[in-house]
Each structure stands twice: as structure tokens, then as C-alpha cells.
CSV table of C-alpha atoms in Angstrom, one decimal:
chain,number,residue,atom,x,y,z
C,541,MET,CA,-42.7,-34.8,-71.6
C,542,ARG,CA,-40.1,-32.0,-72.3
C,543,LEU,CA,-40.3,-29.0,-69.7
C,544,GLY,CA,-38.6,-25.8,-69.5
C,545,VAL,CA,-37.8,-24.1,-66.3
C,546,LEU,CA,-36.7,-20.4,-66.4
C,547,ASP,CA,-35.4,-19.3,-63.2
C,548,VAL,CA,-35.1,-15.7,-62.6
C,549,GLY,CA,-32.3,-15.2,-59.8
C,550,SER,CA,-30.7,-12.4,-58.4
C,551,ASN,CA,-27.5,-12.6,-60.4
C,552,THR,CA,-28.4,-14.8,-63.4
C,553,VAL,CA,-31.6,-15.8,-65.3
C,554,HIS,CA,-31.1,-19.6,-66.1
C,555,LEU,CA,-33.0,-22.0,-68.1
C,556,LEU,CA,-33.0,-25.5,-68.0
C,557,VAL,CA,-34.6,-28.0,-70.1
C,558,VAL,CA,-35.3,-31.4,-69.0
C,559,ASP,CA,-37.0,-34.8,-70.1
C,560,ALA,CA,-39.4,-35.8,-67.5
C,561,HIS,CA,-42.2,-38.1,-66.5
C,562,ARG,CA,-44.0,-38.8,-63.0
C,563,GLY,CA,-42.0,-41.4,-61.3
C,564,GLY,CA,-38.8,-41.1,-63.1
C,565,HIS,CA,-35.8,-38.9,-63.0
C,566,PRO,CA,-35.9,-35.5,-64.7
C,567,THR,CA,-33.0,-36.3,-67.4
C,568,PRO,CA,-31.0,-32.7,-67.9
C,569,MET,CA,-30.9,-31.9,-71.7
C,570,SER,CA,-29.5,-28.4,-72.1
C,571,SER,CA,-28.9,-25.4,-69.5
C,572,THR,CA,-28.9,-21.8,-70.7
C,573,LYS,CA,-27.6,-18.8,-68.3
C,574,SER,CA,-27.1,-15.4,-68.6
C,575,THR,CA,-25.8,-13.1,-66.0
C,576,LEU,CA,-28.3,-9.8,-65.7
C,577,ARG,CA,-27.6,-8.8,-62.0
C,578,LEU,CA,-30.7,-7.5,-61.2
C,579,ALA,CA,-30.2,-6.8,-57.2
C,580,GLU,CA,-27.7,-4.3,-58.6
C,581,GLN,CA,-30.1,-2.7,-60.7
C,582,ILE,CA,-32.3,-2.0,-57.5
C,583,GLY,CA,-32.3,1.5,-56.4
C,584,THR,CA,-32.8,3.5,-53.5
C,585,SER,CA,-36.2,3.7,-53.9
C,586,GLY,CA,-36.5,-0.3,-53.9
C,587,GLU,CA,-37.5,0.0,-57.8
C,588,LEU,CA,-36.2,-2.1,-60.4
C,589,SER,CA,-34.7,0.1,-63.1
C,590,ALA,CA,-35.9,0.6,-66.3
C,591,ASP,CA,-32.5,-1.0,-67.9
C,592,GLY,CA,-33.0,-3.8,-65.3
C,593,ALA,CA,-36.5,-4.1,-66.4
C,594,ARG,CA,-35.5,-4.2,-70.3
C,595,ALA,CA,-32.7,-6.7,-69.4
C,596,LEU,CA,-35.2,-8.9,-67.9
C,597,THR,CA,-37.7,-9.0,-70.7
C,598,GLU,CA,-35.1,-9.4,-73.4
C,599,ALA,CA,-33.8,-12.5,-71.3
C,600,VAL,CA,-37.4,-14.0,-70.8
C,601,ASP,CA,-38.4,-13.6,-74.7
C,602,GLU,CA,-35.1,-15.0,-75.7
C,603,PHE,CA,-35.1,-18.0,-73.5
C,604,THR,CA,-38.7,-19.0,-74.2
C,605,THR,CA,-37.8,-18.9,-77.7
C,606,ILE,CA,-35.2,-21.3,-77.0
C,607,ALA,CA,-37.3,-23.5,-74.7
C,608,ARG,CA,-39.7,-23.6,-77.3
C,609,SER,CA,-37.4,-24.6,-80.2
C,610,SER,CA,-35.8,-27.5,-77.9
C,611,GLY,CA,-39.3,-28.9,-78.0
C,612,CYS,CA,-40.8,-28.1,-74.6
C,613,GLU,CA,-44.6,-28.5,-74.1
C,614,GLN,CA,-44.3,-26.4,-71.1
C,615,VAL,CA,-42.4,-23.6,-69.8
C,616,MET,CA,-42.5,-22.5,-65.9
C,617,ALA,CA,-41.2,-19.7,-65.1
C,618,PHE,CA,-40.7,-18.3,-61.8
C,619,ALA,CA,-38.6,-15.4,-60.1
C,620,THR,CA,-36.7,-15.4,-56.6
C,621,SER,CA,-35.4,-12.4,-54.4
C,622,ALA,CA,-34.2,-9.9,-56.6
C,623,VAL,CA,-37.5,-9.2,-58.3
C,624,ARG,CA,-39.4,-10.5,-55.2
C,625,ASP,CA,-37.9,-7.5,-53.2
C,626,ALA,CA,-38.4,-4.8,-56.0
C,627,THR,CA,-41.1,-2.4,-55.0
C,628,ASN,CA,-42.4,-2.1,-58.6
C,629,CYS,CA,-42.6,-6.3,-58.8
C,630,ASP,CA,-45.9,-6.7,-60.1
C,631,ASP,CA,-45.7,-3.6,-62.9
C,632,VAL,CA,-42.3,-5.1,-64.2
C,633,LEU,CA,-43.6,-8.5,-64.7
C,634,ASP,CA,-47.2,-7.3,-66.2
C,635,ALA,CA,-44.7,-5.5,-68.6
C,636,VAL,CA,-42.9,-8.6,-69.4
C,637,ALA,CA,-46.2,-10.6,-69.8
C,638,ASP,CA,-47.3,-8.2,-72.2
C,639,GLN,CA,-44.3,-8.5,-74.2
C,640,THR,CA,-43.3,-11.6,-74.1
C,641,GLY,CA,-46.7,-13.8,-73.5
C,642,VAL,CA,-44.9,-15.1,-70.5
C,643,ARG,CA,-46.3,-15.1,-67.1
C,644,VAL,CA,-43.2,-14.9,-64.6
C,645,GLU,CA,-44.3,-16.3,-61.1
C,646,VAL,CA,-42.7,-14.8,-58.1
C,647,LEU,CA,-42.2,-17.5,-55.4
C,648,SER,CA,-42.0,-16.6,-51.9
C,649,GLY,CA,-39.2,-17.1,-49.6
C,650,THR,CA,-40.8,-19.9,-47.9
C,651,ASP,CA,-41.9,-21.7,-51.1
C,652,GLU,CA,-38.4,-21.6,-52.2
C,653,ALA,CA,-37.3,-23.5,-49.0
C,654,ARG,CA,-40.1,-26.2,-49.5
C,655,LEU,CA,-39.3,-26.7,-53.1
C,656,THR,CA,-35.9,-27.2,-52.5
C,657,SER,CA,-36.7,-29.2,-49.4
C,658,LEU,CA,-38.9,-31.5,-51.8
C,659,ALA,CA,-36.0,-32.0,-54.5
C,660,VAL,CA,-33.5,-33.0,-51.7
C,661,ARG,CA,-35.9,-35.7,-50.1
C,662,ARG,CA,-36.5,-37.1,-53.7
C,663,TRP,CA,-32.8,-37.2,-54.3
C,664,TYR,CA,-32.1,-39.2,-50.9
C,665,GLY,CA,-35.4,-40.9,-50.6
C,666,TRP,CA,-37.1,-41.7,-47.3
C,667,SER,CA,-34.1,-43.7,-45.7
C,668,ALA,CA,-32.2,-40.4,-45.1
C,669,GLY,CA,-34.5,-40.0,-42.2
C,670,ARG,CA,-34.8,-36.1,-40.8
C,671,ILE,CA,-33.2,-33.8,-43.3
C,672,LEU,CA,-32.1,-30.4,-42.8
C,673,ALA,CA,-31.3,-28.6,-45.9
C,674,LEU,CA,-29.7,-25.1,-46.4
C,675,ASP,CA,-29.4,-22.9,-50.0
C,676,ILE,CA,-27.4,-19.5,-50.3
C,677,GLY,CA,-28.7,-17.4,-53.1
C,678,GLY,CA,-27.8,-14.3,-54.1
C,679,GLY,CA,-30.3,-12.2,-51.8
C,680,SER,CA,-31.6,-14.9,-49.3
C,681,LEU,CA,-31.1,-17.6,-47.2
C,682,GLU,CA,-33.4,-20.7,-47.4
C,683,LEU,CA,-33.4,-23.4,-44.7
C,684,SER,CA,-35.6,-26.2,-44.2
C,685,ASN,CA,-36.1,-29.1,-41.6
C,686,GLY,CA,-38.5,-32.2,-42.1
C,687,VAL,CA,-39.0,-35.9,-42.5
C,688,ASP,CA,-41.8,-35.6,-45.3
C,689,GLU,CA,-41.7,-34.3,-48.6
C,690,GLU,CA,-43.4,-31.2,-46.9
C,691,PRO,CA,-41.0,-29.8,-44.2
C,692,ASP,CA,-42.0,-29.5,-40.9
C,693,VAL,CA,-40.1,-25.8,-40.6
C,694,ALA,CA,-39.5,-23.6,-43.8
C,695,VAL,CA,-37.7,-20.7,-43.5
C,696,SER,CA,-36.1,-17.8,-45.6
C,697,LEU,CA,-33.7,-15.1,-44.4
C,698,PRO,CA,-32.2,-11.9,-46.9
C,699,LEU,CA,-28.9,-13.7,-46.0
C,700,GLY,CA,-28.2,-14.1,-49.6
C,701,ALA,CA,-24.4,-13.9,-50.8
C,702,GLY,CA,-24.7,-11.0,-53.2
C,703,ARG,CA,-26.8,-8.9,-50.8
C,704,LEU,CA,-24.0,-9.1,-47.7
C,705,THR,CA,-21.4,-8.4,-50.2
C,706,ARG,CA,-23.4,-5.2,-51.3
C,707,GLU,CA,-24.1,-4.0,-47.6
C,708,TRP,CA,-20.8,-5.3,-46.2
C,709,LEU,CA,-17.9,-6.1,-48.3
C,710,SER,CA,-17.7,-3.6,-50.2
C,711,GLU,CA,-13.6,-3.4,-50.1
C,712,ASP,CA,-11.8,-5.6,-52.4
C,713,PRO,CA,-10.3,-7.6,-50.7
C,714,PRO,CA,-12.9,-6.9,-47.8
C,715,GLY,CA,-11.2,-5.9,-44.4
C,716,LYS,CA,-10.2,-8.1,-41.6
C,717,ARG,CA,-12.2,-6.3,-39.3
C,718,ARG,CA,-15.5,-6.4,-41.6
C,719,VAL,CA,-15.2,-9.8,-42.1
C,720,ALA,CA,-15.4,-10.3,-38.0
C,721,VAL,CA,-18.1,-7.9,-37.5
C,722,LEU,CA,-20.3,-9.9,-40.2
C,723,ARG,CA,-19.2,-13.0,-38.5
C,724,ASP,CA,-20.9,-11.9,-35.5
C,725,TRP,CA,-23.8,-10.1,-37.1
C,726,LEU,CA,-24.7,-13.5,-39.0
C,727,ASP,CA,-24.5,-15.4,-35.5
C,728,ALA,CA,-27.1,-13.1,-33.9
C,729,GLU,CA,-29.4,-13.4,-37.3
C,730,LEU,CA,-29.6,-16.9,-37.2
C,731,ALA,CA,-30.1,-17.6,-33.5
C,732,GLY,CA,-34.1,-17.6,-33.7
C,733,THR,CA,-33.8,-19.7,-37.1
C,734,ALA,CA,-31.3,-22.2,-35.2
C,735,LYS,CA,-33.3,-22.6,-32.1
C,736,ALA,CA,-36.6,-23.5,-33.8
C,737,MET,CA,-34.5,-26.0,-35.9
C,738,ALA,CA,-33.0,-27.6,-33.1
C,739,ASP,CA,-36.5,-28.2,-31.3
C,740,LEU,CA,-37.1,-30.6,-34.0
C,741,GLY,CA,-34.4,-32.9,-32.7
C,742,ALA,CA,-30.8,-33.5,-34.6
C,743,PRO,CA,-31.1,-33.9,-38.5
C,744,ASP,CA,-30.0,-37.6,-39.5
C,745,LEU,CA,-28.7,-35.5,-42.6
C,746,ALA,CA,-27.5,-32.2,-43.3
C,747,VAL,CA,-27.7,-31.0,-47.2
C,748,GLY,CA,-26.4,-27.9,-49.0
C,749,THR,CA,-27.7,-26.9,-52.0
C,750,SER,CA,-26.9,-24.9,-55.4
C,751,LYS,CA,-24.0,-23.1,-56.5
C,752,THR,CA,-22.4,-21.7,-53.6
C,753,PHE,CA,-22.6,-24.6,-51.6
C,754,ARG,CA,-21.2,-26.3,-54.8
C,755,SER,CA,-17.8,-24.3,-55.6
C,756,LEU,CA,-17.1,-23.9,-51.8
C,757,ALA,CA,-17.0,-28.0,-51.4
C,758,ARG,CA,-15.3,-27.8,-54.7
C,759,LEU,CA,-12.8,-25.6,-53.2
C,760,THR,CA,-12.1,-27.6,-50.1
C,761,GLY,CA,-11.7,-30.8,-52.3
C,762,ALA,CA,-14.6,-32.5,-53.6
C,763,ALA,CA,-14.8,-33.6,-56.7
C,764,PRO,CA,-15.4,-31.4,-59.9
C,765,SER,CA,-18.9,-31.4,-61.7
C,766,SER,CA,-17.2,-33.5,-64.8
C,767,ALA,CA,-17.0,-36.2,-62.2
C,768,GLY,CA,-21.1,-36.5,-62.2
C,769,PRO,CA,-23.9,-35.7,-60.0
C,770,ARG,CA,-23.9,-39.4,-58.3
C,771,VAL,CA,-20.3,-38.6,-56.8
C,772,LYS,CA,-20.6,-37.9,-53.0
C,773,ARG,CA,-19.0,-34.5,-52.1
C,774,THR,CA,-19.1,-32.9,-48.8
C,775,LEU,CA,-18.3,-29.8,-47.1
C,776,THR,CA,-16.4,-29.5,-43.4
C,777,SER,CA,-16.7,-26.8,-41.0
C,778,SER,CA,-13.2,-27.0,-40.6
C,779,GLY,CA,-12.2,-26.9,-44.3
C,780,LEU,CA,-14.6,-24.0,-44.9
C,781,ARG,CA,-13.0,-21.7,-41.8
C,782,GLN,CA,-9.5,-22.9,-43.7
C,783,LEU,CA,-11.0,-21.6,-47.1
C,784,ILE,CA,-12.4,-18.2,-46.0
C,785,ALA,CA,-8.9,-17.4,-44.0
C,786,PHE,CA,-7.3,-18.0,-47.7
C,787,ILE,CA,-10.3,-16.3,-49.9
C,788,SER,CA,-10.8,-13.8,-47.8
C,789,ARG,CA,-7.3,-12.0,-48.2
C,790,MET,CA,-7.6,-12.4,-52.2
C,791,SER,CA,-8.8,-10.0,-54.7
C,792,THR,CA,-12.1,-11.0,-56.8
C,793,ALA,CA,-10.0,-11.2,-60.1
C,794,ASP,CA,-7.7,-13.6,-58.2
C,795,ARG,CA,-10.9,-15.8,-56.6
C,796,ALA,CA,-12.2,-15.7,-60.2
C,797,GLU,CA,-8.9,-18.0,-61.3
C,798,LEU,CA,-9.8,-20.5,-58.5
C,799,GLU,CA,-11.0,-23.9,-59.7
C,800,GLY,CA,-14.8,-24.3,-59.3
C,801,VAL,CA,-15.6,-20.4,-59.2
C,802,SER,CA,-17.3,-18.8,-62.1
C,803,GLU,CA,-16.1,-15.3,-62.6
C,804,ASP,CA,-19.7,-13.8,-62.3
C,805,ARG,CA,-19.7,-15.4,-58.5
C,806,ALA,CA,-16.3,-14.5,-57.4
C,807,GLY,CA,-17.1,-11.5,-55.8
C,808,GLN,CA,-19.6,-12.7,-53.6
C,809,LEU,CA,-17.4,-16.0,-52.7
C,810,VAL,CA,-16.2,-14.5,-49.3
C,811,ALA,CA,-20.1,-13.7,-47.8
C,812,GLY,CA,-21.2,-16.9,-49.4
C,813,ALA,CA,-18.5,-18.9,-47.5
C,814,LEU,CA,-19.2,-16.5,-44.0
C,815,VAL,CA,-23.0,-17.6,-44.4
C,816,ALA,CA,-22.0,-21.1,-44.9
C,817,GLU,CA,-20.1,-21.3,-42.0
C,818,ALA,CA,-22.5,-19.1,-39.5
C,819,SER,CA,-25.5,-21.5,-40.9
C,820,MET,CA,-23.8,-24.5,-39.8
C,821,ARG,CA,-22.2,-23.1,-36.9
C,822,ALA,CA,-25.7,-22.1,-35.6
C,823,MET,CA,-27.3,-25.8,-36.7
C,824,GLY,CA,-24.6,-27.4,-34.9
C,825,VAL,CA,-23.3,-29.1,-38.4
C,826,ASP,CA,-19.5,-30.1,-38.9
C,827,THR,CA,-20.3,-31.8,-42.2
C,828,LEU,CA,-22.7,-31.0,-45.1
C,829,GLU,CA,-23.2,-33.4,-48.0
C,830,ILE,CA,-24.0,-31.4,-51.2
C,831,CYS,CA,-26.8,-32.4,-52.9
C,832,PRO,CA,-27.2,-31.9,-57.0
C,833,TRP,CA,-30.8,-31.2,-57.1
C,834,ALA,CA,-32.5,-27.9,-55.7
C,835,LEU,CA,-35.0,-25.3,-56.8
C,836,ARG,CA,-35.4,-25.8,-60.3
C,837,GLU,CA,-35.8,-29.7,-59.7
C,838,GLY,CA,-38.2,-29.2,-57.0
C,839,VAL,CA,-40.4,-26.6,-59.5
C,840,ILE,CA,-40.0,-29.6,-62.1
C,841,LEU,CA,-41.2,-32.3,-59.3
C,842,ARG,CA,-44.2,-30.3,-58.1
C,843,ARG,CA,-45.4,-29.8,-61.5
C,844,LEU,CA,-45.0,-33.6,-62.3
C,845,ASP,CA,-46.8,-34.1,-59.2
C,846,ALA,CA,-49.6,-31.6,-60.1
C,847,GLU,CA,-50.0,-33.4,-63.4
C,848,ALA,CA,-50.5,-36.8,-61.9
C,849,THR,CA,-53.3,-35.4,-59.8
C,850,ALA,CA,-54.9,-32.5,-62.3
C,851,THR,CA,-58.6,-33.5,-60.9
C,852,ASP,CA,-57.7,-33.1,-57.7
C,853,ALA,CA,-58.0,-29.7,-55.6
C,854,PRO,CA,-54.6,-28.3,-54.9
C,855,ALA,CA,-53.4,-28.3,-51.1
C,856,ALA,CA,-53.2,-24.6,-50.1
C,857,HIS,CA,-50.4,-25.0,-48.3
C,858,ARG,CA,-48.6,-26.5,-52.0
C,859,PRO,CA,-46.3,-23.6,-53.7
C,860,SER,CA,-47.1,-23.9,-57.5
C,861,VAL,CA,-45.4,-22.3,-60.4
C,862,ARG,CA,-47.7,-21.6,-63.5
C,863,ALA,CA,-46.6,-23.0,-67.1
C,864,THR,CA,-47.2,-21.1,-70.0
């Protein structure tokens, strides 16, 4: 079947259209995105602004039309950190549903981590053993650790690259002392989660997923996206430290000129790199392998699993995303 996955994130709304079937490899057919920066549309009261809600409604309507014109049998729409954190989240999504006919489901941070873990496990297979997976988004950091498709631990922390840029690194380029203080703060914030992960034993494979890790790996010498998804890409702690020393002295405009860095992500690249560095340090990891599959693929895989077991009662602990 042809499926559409509509991902409403903190920075962008992203539509991924794939051809997929149970037991097969989902094949991407098209990818469309729009930069809305919804996290920046949340005011001091915690509400998503009227302009932000209007932009979201228009994007959902437009992207759903694209998905259906592309032949999608189902469109799965979900929102993550920015919408989840908005105090008027329910009202905004009710309005989106009324005006577009599309119900956008809100994923909890834990479900984000679980679904990303599923995608990573399916990519690497059972032979990978215990996998530690890290995913840096705009609003949150997801971590998981386990040997099965359902991880032993799945955690979401409010340590996204966009969030930390707004709260900590307002100067451009960021001040040297501010970077140092943020490093120390991140170490403290990750200490509890690091202990929980360490109690499970050392991972056989440590993985980073999504755009921030892909960009960081590219900037430290990994193959470009044009080389294809199956090329092995890694990110090392030593390479990351050198990169931070370099990009933290650059302006946002200069970072946007770097290969592998999109203009809309350049401003939060330093914060993303600092979160990556702190996470690797906290987990005792020197090298991450970059996985091309992440949350969107996890949503697709869970949907395919649900289609195959539609007559079974859903497990209470399994996250789901409603299709329209």
C-alpha cells in the first residue's frame, strides 16, 4: 500500500510518502517539507499563537492534499514536542480537524523513543544485540536501550536543539562562557538517565538518528546523502569536540554555508552538537553509527504491524497513530 506520514515537528512539517507492505522494506516515493518553526510561536503563556495555529492548519490541509493526490491509501498525521507542549494543544488540533478533516495525533515523548527504537531495530536486525539509540529533535532528546523491538528503557528529555538555542544561546555566535555553562548543565541533566541506561549493561551498538546527527556526521567526514542510505556513517566523540570548537565561533549565516547544513537548522547546530556530545559522554559512547531510519519509519512499521494483527487486541504499551 502507499502510505503518507505527516510529521508535525518543532521546526518543520514533513510529509513522507512510501510504498510499503508487511515484511518488506518501506520504499520512499517522495518527501515534502515546510519550515513553520512552531516552537517559536509559543508565547509566554504557553499557548501556540493564532498565527502558528493558522500556519499549521494550512500546512496540514496542503500536505494531506498532496498525499492523497500521490495515491496514499492512508495518511498518518502526528505531532511531537512543540504541539505537545502547547497549553492549548487540544483546542488547536480540534480546530485543525474541523477545518481539514485530519486528526493529528500527539505522540508522547516516550512513544517517540519507542517508535524510533523500533525503526532502528528493524534496520539493524536482531544480530545487533543491545542497541542504545539517541535522537535529537527540535524540542526534545529521545533515548532508548534494549535488545527487543520494545526497548527496556525509553526516555524523552526536554533537551532539543531548538529549545536549548532559544533558552541558552541567544548570541550569534554564542559566547564561550555560555557554551561552557551549557555543557556543565547538560551533564547534570543527563546524569539520572545515564545511570538507568548503564544499569542495563553496555550496548553492543550505539546509534544516532535524524537530521541533527546526520548533519554532525557529515560535517565530521561521513559520506553525503547522495551516497545512499546503506553507506555506513559514524560520528566520533573526538570529531564532535573538534567540530564544536569550530562551529561555535561561526555565525548562523556562516554555518548555513557548510555542506550538509540546511539554512533552517544552522541556528541550532551548536546546541544540537552540544547535546550530542553530552549524550555520548554521559552514556560512555565514543562512536555512534548513524541510522537512516527514525521516527517516521517507526510510525510506518507500527502501522503495518497493526494492519497484520487487526483482529488482535492492541497491546496497552504499544503506541499507535491514527490513520485518516
